[in-house]
Amino acid sequence: MAFPILSAKEAAAQIPHNANLGLSGFTASGSPKVITEAIAEKAVKEHEAGRPYKVNIFTGASTNNHADGALARANAIGRRTPYQNTPDLRKRINSHDAHYFDLHLSELAQKFRYGTYGDLDFAIIEVAKVFDNGEVVLGTGVGNVPTYARYAKKIFLELNNTLPEGLYGLHDIYMPLDPPNRREIPIYKPSDRIGTPTVKIDPAKIAGIVHSDAYDGIKGFTELDDVTLQIGANVCNFLLSEVKAGRIPSSFLPIQSGVGNVANAVLFGLGNAKELPPFEMYTEVVQDAVIELMKMGRCRFGSTCSLTLSDKTEAEVLSNIDFFRDKIVLRPAEISNSPEIIRRLGVIAMNTALEADIFGNINSTHVVGTKMMNGIGGSGDFTRNGYLSIFSCPSVTKGGLIGNIVPMVSHVDHSEHSVDILITDQGVADLRGKDPVQRAETIIDNCAHPMYRELLRDYLRMGKGGQTPHSLHASLAFHSAFLETGDMRNTDWAKFA
């Protein structure tokens, strides 16, 4: 069947104000790149003419500057979920120009199938290949494409000419039945395949194909510094001690790692920790560091939702796809982040915190409790279901002006009930089996920076009884001191005596 070939502008012209759009991809990988730019241009013209124009965006995770970035700059986003990391969109969210609801990544596909968010008017899907029967080979990210492809009324395909047809076979597309008819998802090791290499789309719903020559445009992370390297070393030393103690099997367990410089440092440490055996990953994102581990033989296999690689590393992988074909599988987000599978496999979950409090609660999303940074992403999927749940962060930022271990977090994403281990550049706090006061003492002694330890001990002593001795009138004093003076170290407990 021949599908219409459209320009991006022609596709955008069909999308009305307040339409619900499902976008392909997971991070910038596999996200649309040209139609969304055209929608943004349309929005600008509509606004100049005095007409309202916004669309509601549903994705797999974050996208890219061509999608979230362009649409946010055009003030063209009405609602947005489930995760984002674009500065322009962040500004819109924090100024309430865009309504963002932060959601665990594993949940969106099922909620959409049940109609929680209304009908899906359009899907925009980046593909590497289109077959005459409507089947498509996806790009480097899957996200929620299987659900969007099935439920969208109309579908535009962005055929990216930079993607090789050799991507065929890298994907494992599987959609579970919904409750009450769901059976187990039969994945028993990270390399298991249970689905198909293509997404099947009803040809009658394909409204057109738009050609693209754009790359994902992912930048490499900054060079690791002494702080992040120390965090990575502390994580590896802890995991090695767990193996020696018999709490992790000698054959090891699958690893999940978040994104960013701290996560990269942890992966770098795993690459150098020769005492640890080669391992597999069951994760949501494979980034540059994992590719290096595969080349070294340290990572045997990576099950993921996306290849979130810098352009340089992506080009290397795609040009050597036969080497990586038996080492990588790309899955939909509801499978890569499935609580069922994470629990079954015994995944070691390693994620990054913005701040942690002395009782073990984690803030992953809100700066000073109010300003959204990115979102919870998949950290909750893995944290709440992993065999071991590890959070890491630097003990201080901004040269010590901000202490990342605080009396009480200013926003809670992961409660004390979900956090097993906290690790900073200062050390490791094992919170398992400890009551709140014991957790606080362990975190202060092992994770807080020395310049903040006495302040935190003073706070703990101020507690007025109860199992968790908070001083509610003083619990956010660190944050107040920062807002008032620019330095958390200026906290004065005498104000609360």
mmCIF file of N, CA and C in Angstrom, residues 19-25 55-62 79-83 108 122-124 144-145 148:
data_model
loop_
_atom_site.group_PDB
_atom_site.id
_atom_site.type_symbol
_atom_site.label_atom_id
_atom_site.label_comp_id
_atom_site.label_asym_id
_atom_site.label_seq_id
_atom_site.Cartn_x
_atom_site.Cartn_y
_atom_site.Cartn_z
ATOM 1 N N ALA A 19 -5.728 19.208 20.436
ATOM 2 C CA ALA A 19 -5.620 17.794 20.071
ATOM 3 C C ALA A 19 -4.716 17.064 21.056
ATOM 4 N N ASN A 20 -5.011 15.790 21.281
ATOM 5 C CA ASN A 20 -4.149 14.914 22.074
ATOM 6 C C ASN A 20 -3.172 14.217 21.136
ATOM 7 N N LEU A 21 -1.875 14.396 21.393
ATOM 8 C CA LEU A 21 -0.839 13.816 20.540
ATOM 9 C C LEU A 21 -0.004 12.819 21.329
ATOM 10 N N GLY A 22 0.209 11.644 20.760
ATOM 11 C CA GLY A 22 1.139 10.674 21.317
ATOM 12 C C GLY A 22 2.422 10.689 20.510
ATOM 13 N N LEU A 23 3.543 10.929 21.168
ATOM 14 C CA LEU A 23 4.827 11.005 20.480
ATOM 15 C C LEU A 23 5.661 9.766 20.759
ATOM 16 N N SER A 24 6.381 9.333 19.747
ATOM 17 C CA SER A 24 7.269 8.185 19.892
ATOM 18 C C SER A 24 8.506 8.570 20.690
ATOM 19 N N GLY A 25 9.288 7.558 21.001
ATOM 20 C CA GLY A 25 10.584 7.791 21.614
ATOM 21 C C GLY A 25 10.577 7.699 23.123
ATOM 22 N N VAL A 55 -1.526 22.047 22.076
ATOM 23 C CA VAL A 55 -1.785 20.616 21.953
ATOM 24 C C VAL A 55 -1.354 19.939 23.248
ATOM 25 N N ASN A 56 -1.925 18.773 23.498
ATOM 26 C CA ASN A 56 -1.617 18.002 24.700
ATOM 27 C C ASN A 56 -0.684 16.863 24.319
ATOM 28 N N ILE A 57 0.454 16.791 24.991
ATOM 29 C CA ILE A 57 1.535 15.908 24.569
ATOM 30 C C ILE A 57 1.695 14.743 25.540
ATOM 31 N N PHE A 58 1.616 13.534 25.009
ATOM 32 C CA PHE A 58 1.848 12.301 25.753
ATOM 33 C C PHE A 58 3.037 11.597 25.100
ATOM 34 N N THR A 59 4.007 11.211 25.895
ATOM 35 C CA THR A 59 5.251 10.668 25.352
ATOM 36 C C THR A 59 5.594 9.347 26.030
ATOM 37 N N GLY A 60 6.847 8.918 25.852
ATOM 38 C CA GLY A 60 7.358 7.792 26.623
ATOM 39 C C GLY A 60 8.110 8.286 27.833
ATOM 40 N N ALA A 61 8.865 9.365 27.637
ATOM 41 C CA ALA A 61 9.620 10.022 28.710
ATOM 42 C C ALA A 61 9.909 11.443 28.228
ATOM 43 N N SER A 62 11.143 11.909 28.393
ATOM 44 C CA SER A 62 11.511 13.204 27.827
ATOM 45 C C SER A 62 11.615 13.070 26.307
ATOM 46 N N ARG A 79 -1.321 20.283 27.999
ATOM 47 C CA ARG A 79 -1.012 19.285 29.023
ATOM 48 C C ARG A 79 0.207 18.490 28.577
ATOM 49 N N ARG A 80 0.938 17.980 29.568
ATOM 50 C CA ARG A 80 2.154 17.216 29.247
ATOM 51 C C ARG A 80 2.380 16.162 30.313
ATOM 52 N N THR A 81 2.725 14.954 29.874
ATOM 53 C CA THR A 81 3.100 13.863 30.752
ATOM 54 C C THR A 81 3.888 12.857 29.927
ATOM 55 N N PRO A 82 4.733 11.942 30.464
ATOM 56 C CA PRO A 82 4.949 11.719 31.884
ATOM 57 C C PRO A 82 6.281 12.252 32.413
ATOM 58 N N TYR A 83 7.185 12.758 31.593
ATOM 59 C CA TYR A 83 8.521 13.170 32.045
ATOM 60 C C TYR A 83 9.076 14.140 31.028
ATOM 61 N N LEU A 108 1.694 4.846 32.211
ATOM 62 C CA LEU A 108 0.957 5.662 31.248
ATOM 63 C C LEU A 108 0.229 4.834 30.196
ATOM 64 N N PHE A 122 -3.964 11.942 17.514
ATOM 65 C CA PHE A 122 -2.877 11.703 16.563
ATOM 66 C C PHE A 122 -1.699 11.046 17.283
ATOM 67 N N ALA A 123 -0.950 10.250 16.527
ATOM 68 C CA ALA A 123 0.363 9.790 16.977
ATOM 69 C C ALA A 123 1.386 10.208 15.930
ATOM 70 N N ILE A 124 2.543 10.641 16.399
ATOM 71 C CA ILE A 124 3.662 10.985 15.518
ATOM 72 C C ILE A 124 4.806 10.055 15.895
ATOM 73 N N ASN A 144 6.055 4.520 24.450
ATOM 74 C CA ASN A 144 4.691 3.975 24.463
ATOM 75 C C ASN A 144 4.111 3.811 23.064
ATOM 76 N N VAL A 145 4.976 3.648 22.068
ATOM 77 C CA VAL A 145 4.517 3.563 20.682
ATOM 78 C C VAL A 145 3.483 2.460 20.452
ATOM 79 N N TYR A 148 0.150 3.892 21.536
ATOM 80 C CA TYR A 148 -0.248 5.047 20.726
ATOM 81 C C TYR A 148 -0.619 4.614 19.306
#
